[in-house]
Tab-separated table of N, CA, C and O in Angstrom:
chain	number	residue	atom	x	y	z
A	21	UNK	N	84.279	35.117	52.317
A	21	UNK	CA	83.195	35.965	51.819
A	21	UNK	C	82.539	35.293	50.618
A	21	UNK	O	83.201	34.646	49.816
A	22	UNK	N	81.248	35.505	50.523
A	22	UNK	CA	80.492	34.920	49.417
A	22	UNK	C	80.927	35.551	48.095
A	22	UNK	O	81.050	36.767	47.983
A	23	UNK	N	81.145	34.711	47.120
A	23	UNK	CA	81.461	35.193	45.783
A	23	UNK	C	80.525	34.535	44.780
A	23	UNK	O	80.181	33.352	44.923
A	24	UNK	N	80.119	35.303	43.786
A	24	UNK	CA	79.214	34.820	42.749
A	24	UNK	C	79.836	35.097	41.392
A	24	UNK	O	80.325	36.201	41.138
A	25	UNK	N	79.785	34.103	40.523
A	25	UNK	CA	80.322	34.268	39.179
A	25	UNK	C	79.276	33.806	38.177
A	25	UNK	O	78.875	32.636	38.180
A	26	UNK	N	78.846	34.747	37.334
A	26	UNK	CA	77.875	34.410	36.296
A	26	UNK	C	78.591	33.962	35.020
A	26	UNK	O	79.696	34.433	34.722
A	27	UNK	N	77.932	33.099	34.267
A	27	UNK	CA	78.467	32.659	32.986
A	27	UNK	C	77.312	32.313	32.055
A	27	UNK	O	76.177	32.125	32.513
A	28	UNK	N	77.620	32.236	30.761
A	28	UNK	CA	76.640	31.759	29.797
A	28	UNK	C	75.991	32.805	28.926
A	28	UNK	O	75.180	32.461	28.070
A	29	UNK	N	76.286	34.058	29.118
A	29	UNK	CA	75.653	35.095	28.319
A	29	UNK	C	76.212	35.155	26.915
A	29	UNK	O	77.033	34.332	26.508
A	30	UNK	N	75.761	36.146	26.155
A	30	UNK	CA	76.245	36.334	24.800
A	30	UNK	C	75.170	36.857	23.873
A	30	UNK	O	74.146	37.377	24.319
A	31	UNK	N	75.409	36.675	22.582
A	31	UNK	CA	74.471	37.130	21.553
A	31	UNK	C	73.535	35.993	21.186
A	31	UNK	O	73.990	34.879	20.885
A	32	UNK	N	72.237	36.267	21.203
A	32	UNK	CA	71.221	35.264	20.910
A	32	UNK	C	70.229	35.862	19.925
A	32	UNK	O	69.875	37.045	20.037
A	33	UNK	N	69.770	35.057	18.995
A	33	UNK	CA	68.769	35.528	18.052
A	33	UNK	C	67.394	35.550	18.688
A	33	UNK	O	67.113	34.757	19.600
A	34	UNK	N	66.525	36.440	18.251
A	34	UNK	CA	65.150	36.432	18.764
A	34	UNK	C	64.518	35.059	18.601
A	34	UNK	O	64.670	34.407	17.562
A	35	UNK	N	63.828	34.642	19.650
A	35	UNK	CA	63.243	33.313	19.660
A	35	UNK	C	64.171	32.237	20.167
A	35	UNK	O	63.747	31.096	20.396
A	36	UNK	N	65.413	32.574	20.349
A	36	UNK	CA	66.405	31.603	20.804
A	36	UNK	C	66.406	31.422	22.305
A	36	UNK	O	65.584	32.008	23.026
A	37	UNK	N	67.351	30.602	22.770
A	37	UNK	CA	67.452	30.274	24.179
A	37	UNK	C	68.894	30.418	24.655
A	37	UNK	O	69.835	30.314	23.858
A	38	UNK	N	69.029	30.615	25.930
A	38	UNK	CA	70.347	30.657	26.549
A	38	UNK	C	70.198	30.219	27.994
A	38	UNK	O	69.137	30.395	28.596
A	39	UNK	N	71.254	29.622	28.525
A	39	UNK	CA	71.261	29.239	29.934
A	39	UNK	C	72.357	30.023	30.632
A	39	UNK	O	73.523	29.981	30.241
A	40	UNK	N	71.973	30.732	31.666
A	40	UNK	CA	72.927	31.424	32.525
A	40	UNK	C	73.198	30.569	33.749
A	40	UNK	O	72.317	29.877	34.241
A	41	UNK	N	74.426	30.638	34.226
A	41	UNK	CA	74.805	29.933	35.445
A	41	UNK	C	75.381	30.919	36.451
A	41	UNK	O	76.040	31.888	36.067
A	42	UNK	N	75.127	30.654	37.708
A	42	UNK	CA	75.663	31.461	38.798
A	42	UNK	C	76.320	30.507	39.792
A	42	UNK	O	75.620	29.743	40.475
A	43	UNK	N	77.631	30.539	39.828
A	43	UNK	CA	78.382	29.676	40.740
A	43	UNK	C	78.699	30.446	42.006
A	43	UNK	O	79.319	31.510	41.948
A	44	UNK	N	78.263	29.908	43.135
A	44	UNK	CA	78.457	30.559	44.426
A	44	UNK	C	79.532	29.836	45.232
A	44	UNK	O	79.658	28.613	45.150
A	45	UNK	N	80.276	30.597	45.998
A	45	UNK	CA	81.311	30.014	46.840
A	45	UNK	C	81.540	30.901	48.053
A	45	UNK	O	81.022	32.018	48.119
A	46	UNK	N	82.321	30.368	49.009
A	46	UNK	CA	82.704	31.164	50.153
A	46	UNK	C	81.743	31.146	51.321
A	46	UNK	O	81.789	32.033	52.180
A	47	UNK	N	80.877	30.138	51.382
A	47	UNK	CA	79.972	30.034	52.518
A	47	UNK	C	79.769	28.573	52.869
A	47	UNK	O	80.011	27.678	52.052
A	48	UNK	N	79.288	28.351	54.104
A	48	UNK	CA	79.106	26.975	54.568
A	48	UNK	C	77.687	26.682	55.023
A	48	UNK	O	77.323	25.531	55.199
A	49	UNK	N	76.862	27.688	55.231
A	49	UNK	CA	75.503	27.425	55.709
A	49	UNK	C	74.664	26.803	54.604
A	49	UNK	O	74.926	26.973	53.408
A	50	UNK	N	73.640	26.088	55.021
A	50	UNK	CA	72.820	25.329	54.078
A	50	UNK	C	71.683	26.143	53.481
A	50	UNK	O	71.320	25.957	52.328
A	51	UNK	N	71.086	27.000	54.293
A	51	UNK	CA	69.900	27.726	53.835
A	51	UNK	C	70.306	29.080	53.265
A	51	UNK	O	70.986	29.862	53.922
A	52	UNK	N	69.885	29.344	52.052
A	52	UNK	CA	70.167	30.620	51.417
A	52	UNK	C	69.264	30.742	50.189
A	52	UNK	O	68.591	29.784	49.796
A	53	UNK	N	69.255	31.895	49.612
A	53	UNK	CA	68.494	32.119	48.378
A	53	UNK	C	69.395	32.791	47.358
A	53	UNK	O	70.264	33.596	47.706
A	54	UNK	N	69.178	32.434	46.120
A	54	UNK	CA	69.849	33.101	45.008
A	54	UNK	C	68.785	33.602	44.044
A	54	UNK	O	67.827	32.871	43.738
A	55	UNK	N	68.940	34.807	43.613
A	55	UNK	CA	67.989	35.426	42.694
A	55	UNK	C	68.705	35.907	41.442
A	55	UNK	O	69.901	36.209	41.466
A	56	UNK	N	67.945	36.004	40.373
A	56	UNK	CA	68.419	36.614	39.131
A	56	UNK	C	67.714	37.953	38.939
A	56	UNK	O	66.486	38.040	39.076
A	57	UNK	N	68.519	38.939	38.616
A	57	UNK	CA	68.032	40.268	38.284
A	57	UNK	C	68.576	40.628	36.907
A	57	UNK	O	69.495	39.999	36.391
A	58	UNK	N	68.045	41.683	36.341
A	58	UNK	CA	68.622	42.209	35.116
A	58	UNK	C	68.435	43.719	35.070
A	58	UNK	O	67.530	44.267	35.691
A	59	UNK	N	69.346	44.341	34.329
A	59	UNK	CA	69.212	45.783	34.073
A	59	UNK	C	69.302	45.987	32.578
A	59	UNK	O	70.367	45.783	31.983
A	60	UNK	N	68.170	46.353	31.990
A	60	UNK	CA	68.126	46.653	30.564
A	60	UNK	C	68.600	48.080	30.332
A	60	UNK	O	68.531	48.916	31.237
A	61	UNK	N	69.078	48.378	29.142
A	61	UNK	CA	69.552	49.735	28.846
A	61	UNK	C	68.479	50.769	29.150
A	61	UNK	O	67.340	50.665	28.684
A	62	UNK	N	68.853	51.753	29.935
A	62	UNK	CA	67.937	52.832	30.254
A	62	UNK	C	66.854	52.508	31.255
A	62	UNK	O	65.952	53.324	31.490
A	63	UNK	N	66.925	51.327	31.854
A	63	UNK	CA	65.880	50.918	32.807
A	63	UNK	C	66.499	50.583	34.162
A	63	UNK	O	67.692	50.354	34.277
A	64	UNK	N	65.658	50.517	35.159
A	64	UNK	CA	66.108	50.129	36.483
A	64	UNK	C	66.281	48.613	36.546
A	64	UNK	O	65.694	47.850	35.780
A	65	UNK	N	67.087	48.182	37.505
A	65	UNK	CA	67.282	46.758	37.698
A	65	UNK	C	65.978	46.119	38.175
A	65	UNK	O	65.290	46.685	39.037
A	66	UNK	N	65.646	44.970	37.621
A	66	UNK	CA	64.413	44.296	37.992
A	66	UNK	C	64.715	42.855	38.382
A	66	UNK	O	65.587	42.208	37.792
A	67	UNK	N	64.004	42.356	39.358
A	67	UNK	CA	64.128	40.967	39.765
A	67	UNK	C	63.353	40.074	38.822
A	67	UNK	O	62.285	40.442	38.334
A	68	UNK	N	63.907	38.888	38.565
A	68	UNK	CA	63.292	37.955	37.626
A	68	UNK	C	62.812	36.674	38.299
A	68	UNK	O	61.699	36.222	38.059
A	69	UNK	N	63.697	36.084	39.087
A	69	UNK	CA	63.377	34.801	39.672
A	69	UNK	C	64.301	34.562	40.861
A	69	UNK	O	65.398	35.104	40.916
A	70	UNK	N	63.832	33.766	41.801
A	70	UNK	CA	64.662	33.417	42.943
A	70	UNK	C	64.389	31.977	43.343
A	70	UNK	O	63.318	31.440	43.047
A	71	UNK	N	65.370	31.389	44.000
A	71	UNK	CA	65.255	29.997	44.389
A	71	UNK	C	65.980	29.769	45.701
A	71	UNK	O	67.001	30.412	45.979
A	72	UNK	N	65.432	28.871	46.504
A	72	UNK	CA	66.112	28.374	47.684
A	72	UNK	C	66.586	26.964	47.345
A	72	UNK	O	65.761	26.044	47.281
A	73	UNK	N	67.867	26.764	47.089
A	73	UNK	CA	68.338	25.434	46.686
A	73	UNK	C	68.070	24.346	47.725
A	73	UNK	O	67.894	23.181	47.367
A	74	UNK	N	68.018	24.722	48.989
A	74	UNK	CA	67.790	23.722	50.023
A	74	UNK	C	66.335	23.247	50.036
A	74	UNK	O	66.063	22.050	50.094
A	75	UNK	N	65.408	24.196	49.999
A	75	UNK	CA	63.997	23.839	50.086
A	75	UNK	C	63.377	23.550	48.725
A	75	UNK	O	62.361	22.856	48.630
A	76	UNK	N	63.971	24.107	47.675
A	76	UNK	CA	63.389	23.973	46.346
A	76	UNK	C	62.347	25.019	46.011
A	76	UNK	O	61.818	25.053	44.898
A	77	UNK	N	62.037	25.877	46.966
A	77	UNK	CA	61.062	26.925	46.695
A	77	UNK	C	61.614	27.860	45.629
A	77	UNK	O	62.804	28.179	45.615
A	78	UNK	N	60.736	28.294	44.741
A	78	UNK	CA	61.156	29.217	43.708
A	78	UNK	C	60.009	30.161	43.372
A	78	UNK	O	58.862	29.923	43.723
A	79	UNK	N	60.385	31.228	42.690
A	79	UNK	CA	59.410	32.293	42.403
A	79	UNK	C	59.843	32.999	41.126
A	79	UNK	O	61.041	33.111	40.852
A	80	UNK	N	58.860	33.464	40.373
A	80	UNK	CA	59.120	34.202	39.141
A	80	UNK	C	58.343	35.499	39.143
A	80	UNK	O	57.231	35.582	39.666
A	81	UNK	N	58.905	36.487	38.489
A	81	UNK	CA	58.142	37.679	38.246
A	81	UNK	C	57.242	37.439	37.035
A	81	UNK	O	57.549	36.603	36.175
A	82	UNK	N	56.152	38.173	36.938
A	82	UNK	CA	55.168	37.911	35.883
A	82	UNK	C	55.750	38.068	34.483
A	82	UNK	O	55.349	37.374	33.547
A	83	UNK	N	56.729	38.966	34.346
A	83	UNK	CA	57.230	39.277	33.002
A	83	UNK	C	58.001	38.111	32.367
A	83	UNK	O	58.138	38.062	31.144
A	84	UNK	N	58.476	37.170	33.184
A	84	UNK	CA	59.257	36.061	32.628
A	84	UNK	C	58.652	34.698	32.928
A	84	UNK	O	59.146	33.671	32.445
A	85	UNK	N	57.595	34.676	33.697
A	85	UNK	CA	56.964	33.406	34.035
A	85	UNK	C	56.483	32.700	32.771
A	85	UNK	O	55.770	33.282	31.956
A	86	UNK	N	56.910	31.463	32.615
A	86	UNK	CA	56.554	30.703	31.424
A	86	UNK	C	57.642	30.689	30.375
A	86	UNK	O	57.668	29.791	29.527
A	87	UNK	N	58.555	31.653	30.398
A	87	UNK	CA	59.664	31.685	29.452
A	87	UNK	C	60.989	31.340	30.116
A	87	UNK	O	61.873	30.767	29.481
A	88	UNK	N	61.142	31.729	31.365
A	88	UNK	CA	62.391	31.500	32.084
A	88	UNK	C	62.173	30.417	33.138
A	88	UNK	O	61.111	30.348	33.748
A	89	UNK	N	63.203	29.600	33.335
A	89	UNK	CA	63.143	28.548	34.343
A	89	UNK	C	64.395	28.604	35.201
A	89	UNK	O	65.509	28.572	34.673
A	90	UNK	N	64.195	28.680	36.503
A	90	UNK	CA	65.316	28.690	37.434
A	90	UNK	C	65.483	27.291	38.019
A	90	UNK	O	64.499	26.581	38.247
A	91	UNK	N	66.732	26.896	38.218
A	91	UNK	CA	67.008	25.601	38.818
A	91	UNK	C	68.325	25.693	39.570
A	91	UNK	O	69.044	26.687	39.446
A	92	UNK	N	68.616	24.658	40.337
A	92	UNK	CA	69.847	24.704	41.122
A	92	UNK	C	70.473	23.329	41.244
A	92	UNK	O	69.778	22.306	41.177
A	93	UNK	N	71.760	23.337	41.395
A	93	UNK	CA	72.525	22.144	41.752
A	93	UNK	C	73.096	22.434	43.132
A	93	UNK	O	74.087	23.159	43.261
A	94	UNK	N	72.436	21.885	44.132
A	94	UNK	CA	72.806	22.226	45.509
A	94	UNK	C	74.240	21.806	45.815
A	94	UNK	O	74.989	22.535	46.456
A	95	UNK	N	74.647	20.655	45.347
A	95	UNK	CA	75.994	20.164	45.634
A	95	UNK	C	77.058	21.054	44.999
A	95	UNK	O	78.128	21.253	45.561
A	96	UNK	N	76.772	21.559	43.815
A	96	UNK	CA	77.727	22.412	43.122
A	96	UNK	C	77.563	23.885	43.484
A	96	UNK	O	78.330	24.728	43.035
A	97	UNK	N	76.533	24.194	44.299
A	97	UNK	CA	76.250	25.575	44.699
A	97	UNK	C	76.128	26.454	43.456
A	97	UNK	O	76.699	27.549	43.396
A	98	UNK	N	75.393	25.954	42.487
A	98	UNK	CA	75.209	26.680	41.235
A	98	UNK	C	73.722	26.783	40.926
A	98	UNK	O	72.973	25.815	41.089
A	99	UNK	N	73.320	27.949	40.506
A	99	UNK	CA	71.942	28.202	40.118
A	99	UNK	C	71.922	28.572	38.639
A	99	UNK	O	72.787	29.313	38.164
A	100	UNK	N	70.935	28.053	37.939
A	100	UNK	CA	70.821	28.268	36.502
A	100	UNK	C	69.553	29.048	36.176
A	100	UNK	O	68.554	28.967	36.889
A	101	UNK	N	69.609	29.767	35.082
A	101	UNK	CA	68.423	30.431	34.554
A	101	UNK	C	68.338	30.089	33.071
A	101	UNK	O	69.133	30.564	32.266
A	102	UNK	N	67.389	29.228	32.750
A	102	UNK	CA	67.118	28.857	31.366
A	102	UNK	C	66.155	29.889	30.805
A	102	UNK	O	65.055	30.073	31.354
A	103	UNK	N	66.565	30.536	29.737
A	103	UNK	CA	65.740	31.588	29.144
A	103	UNK	C	65.361	31.171	27.725
A	103	UNK	O	66.239	30.968	26.884
A	104	UNK	N	64.069	31.040	27.490
A	104	UNK	CA	63.557	30.593	26.193
A	104	UNK	C	62.768	31.708	25.512
A	104	UNK	O	62.314	32.650	26.152
A	105	UNK	N	62.591	31.532	24.207
A	105	UNK	CA	61.805	32.476	23.408
A	105	UNK	C	62.237	33.916	23.691
A	105	UNK	O	61.409	34.780	24.000
A	106	UNK	N	63.513	34.137	23.583
A	106	UNK	CA	64.054	35.446	23.933
A	106	UNK	C	63.616	36.515	22.957
A	106	UNK	O	63.444	36.269	21.748
A	107	UNK	N	63.433	37.704	23.495
A	107	UNK	CA	62.962	38.856	22.726
A	107	UNK	C	64.001	39.963	22.817
A	107	UNK	O	64.793	39.998	23.763
A	108	UNK	N	64.013	40.872	21.876
A	108	UNK	CA	64.982	41.980	21.959
A	108	UNK	C	64.905	42.730	23.286
A	108	UNK	O	65.933	43.199	23.780
A	109	UNK	N	63.716	42.818	23.860
A	109	UNK	CA	63.582	43.529	25.133
A	109	UNK	C	64.174	42.763	26.314
A	109	UNK	O	64.228	43.285	27.429
A	110	UNK	N	64.613	41.526	26.080
A	110	UNK	CA	65.341	40.780	27.112
A	110	UNK	C	66.822	41.152	27.136
A	110	UNK	O	67.565	40.692	28.017
A	111	UNK	N	67.257	41.964	26.199
A	111	UNK	CA	68.645	42.421	26.187
A	111	UNK	C	68.938	43.193	27.468
A	111	UNK	O	68.233	44.150	27.803
A	112	UNK	N	69.962	42.759	28.185
A	112	UNK	CA	70.248	43.352	29.492
A	112	UNK	C	71.533	42.766	30.055
A	112	UNK	O	72.081	41.788	29.522
A	113	UNK	N	71.997	43.374	31.129
A	113	UNK	CA	73.016	42.766	31.977
A	113	UNK	C	72.277	41.949	33.027
A	113	UNK	O	71.396	42.491	33.719
A	114	UNK	N	72.610	40.684	33.139
A	114	UNK	CA	71.959	39.790	34.081
A	114	UNK	C	72.880	39.553	35.282
A	114	UNK	O	74.066	39.258	35.123
A	115	UNK	N	72.312	39.681	36.466
A	115	UNK	CA	73.056	39.544	37.712
A	115	UNK	C	72.445	38.440	38.559
A	115	UNK	O	71.219	38.289	38.603
A	116	UNK	N	73.281	37.705	39.255
A	116	UNK	CA	72.747	36.866	40.312
A	116	UNK	C	73.114	37.494	41.659
A	116	UNK	O	74.121	38.202	41.764
A	117	UNK	N	72.262	37.236	42.608
A	117	UNK	CA	72.413	37.821	43.937
A	117	UNK	C	72.152	36.752	44.983
A	117	UNK	O	71.347	35.843	44.763
A	118	UNK	N	72.803	36.896	46.127
A	118	UNK	CA	72.779	35.868	47.177
A	118	UNK	C	72.505	36.500	48.527
A	118	UNK	O	72.999	37.583	48.844
A	119	UNK	N	71.717	35.798	49.313
A	119	UNK	CA	71.575	36.194	50.710
A	119	UNK	C	71.142	34.987	51.526
A	119	UNK	O	70.348	34.172	51.054
A	120	UNK	N	71.617	34.931	52.744
A	120	UNK	CA	71.246	33.820	53.621
A	120	UNK	C	69.774	33.921	54.014
A	120	UNK	O	69.118	32.901	54.225
A	121	UNK	N	69.265	35.144	54.084
A	121	UNK	CA	67.889	35.335	54.561
A	121	UNK	C	66.987	36.023	53.538
A	121	UNK	O	65.832	36.293	53.800
A	122	UNK	N	67.510	36.314	52.383
A	122	UNK	CA	66.741	37.054	51.396
A	122	UNK	C	65.719	36.214	50.683
A	122	UNK	O	65.791	34.983	50.673
A	123	UNK	N	64.766	36.918	50.064
A	123	UNK	CA	63.760	36.269	49.219
A	123	UNK	C	63.054	37.362	48.434
A	123	UNK	O	62.937	38.493	48.901
A	124	UNK	N	62.587	37.014	47.239
A	124	UNK	CA	61.809	37.961	46.458
A	124	UNK	C	62.656	38.782	45.518
A	124	UNK	O	63.778	38.416	45.159
A	125	UNK	N	62.118	39.933	45.116
A	125	UNK	CA	62.684	40.698	44.012
A	125	UNK	C	63.096	42.111	44.382
A	125	UNK	O	63.219	42.973	43.518
A	126	UNK	N	63.317	42.346	45.654
A	126	UNK	CA	63.892	43.622	46.051
A	126	UNK	C	65.389	43.458	46.142
A	126	UNK	O	65.884	42.581	46.862
A	127	UNK	N	66.147	44.303	45.447
A	127	UNK	CA	67.597	44.126	45.480
A	127	UNK	C	68.167	44.451	46.847
A	127	UNK	O	69.289	44.052	47.166
A	128	UNK	N	67.382	45.104	47.693
A	128	UNK	CA	67.840	45.393	49.054
A	128	UNK	C	67.875	44.141	49.922
A	128	UNK	O	68.456	44.156	51.005
A	129	UNK	N	67.268	43.068	49.466
A	129	UNK	CA	67.204	41.832	50.250
A	129	UNK	C	68.403	40.924	50.028
A	129	UNK	O	68.473	39.845	50.607
A	130	UNK	N	69.332	41.351	49.178
A	130	UNK	CA	70.470	40.499	48.841
A	130	UNK	C	71.772	41.244	49.112
A	130	UNK	O	71.971	42.361	48.640
A	131	UNK	N	72.644	40.594	49.863
A	131	UNK	CA	73.868	41.250	50.300
A	131	UNK	C	75.022	41.071	49.318
A	131	UNK	O	75.936	41.890	49.296
A	132	UNK	N	74.968	40.015	48.522
A	132	UNK	CA	76.098	39.711	47.647
A	132	UNK	C	75.623	39.632	46.195
A	132	UNK	O	74.562	39.063	45.918
A	133	UNK	N	76.456	40.178	45.320
A	133	UNK	CA	76.096	40.261	43.911
A	133	UNK	C	77.253	39.819	43.031
A	133	UNK	O	78.421	40.075	43.342
A	134	UNK	N	76.891	39.190	41.916
A	134	UNK	CA	77.883	38.931	40.896
A	134	UNK	C	78.143	40.184	40.088
A	134	UNK	O	77.453	41.191	40.236
A	135	UNK	N	79.138	40.113	39.204
A	135	UNK	CA	79.487	41.265	38.381
A	135	UNK	C	78.528	41.481	37.240
A	135	UNK	O	78.504	42.549	36.634
A	136	UNK	N	77.768	40.477	36.920
A	136	UNK	CA	76.815	40.596	35.817
A	136	UNK	C	77.359	40.024	34.532
A	136	UNK	O	78.576	39.942	34.324
A	137	UNK	N	76.448	39.628	33.679
A	137	UNK	CA	76.835	39.087	32.376
A	137	UNK	C	75.840	39.589	31.336
A	137	UNK	O	74.646	39.686	31.603
A	138	UNK	N	76.360	39.924	30.184
A	138	UNK	CA	75.529	40.548	29.163
A	138	UNK	C	74.852	39.504	28.293
A	138	UNK	O	75.460	38.537	27.861
A	139	UNK	N	73.574	39.756	28.051
A	139	UNK	CA	72.803	38.972	27.089
A	139	UNK	C	72.223	39.942	26.083
A	139	UNK	O	71.527	40.893	26.466
A	140	UNK	N	72.529	39.731	24.821
A	140	UNK	CA	72.020	40.579	23.762
A	140	UNK	C	71.159	39.741	22.830
A	140	UNK	O	71.629	38.729	22.296
A	141	UNK	N	69.922	40.168	22.650
A	141	UNK	CA	68.995	39.455	21.770
A	141	UNK	C	68.815	40.298	20.515
A	141	UNK	O	68.203	41.363	20.550
A	142	UNK	N	69.372	39.797	19.427
A	142	UNK	CA	69.355	40.569	18.188
A	142	UNK	C	69.556	39.641	17.001
A	142	UNK	O	70.276	38.649	17.094
A	143	UNK	N	68.932	40.031	15.886
A	143	UNK	CA	69.131	39.270	14.656
A	143	UNK	C	70.419	39.687	13.965
A	143	UNK	O	70.842	39.065	12.993
């Protein structure tokens, strides 16, 4: 079964940067997509970015385009989310999600989820 493990979260000062990693395991097929979502306190979960490590296709939601960068190491089956110029409103639990056929920012399109990792942006 597919397993996802997020890492890299923590406390970051406003304007700072952090890199999240999502290590995937438990599958053998080549084509798949991994997306990053987040759930801020009191808000619904929102999709941020997704990538197909095989094709290199990627997508961002408007709210993070230009500040966040998604990338992947296909051999290591790991996807990264570089987050720059962080703001207090970026404080959230960040999740990565996986699906062989998924794409985009609907959480219904992804069958497997990590447990999430907390990012707190505060002085």
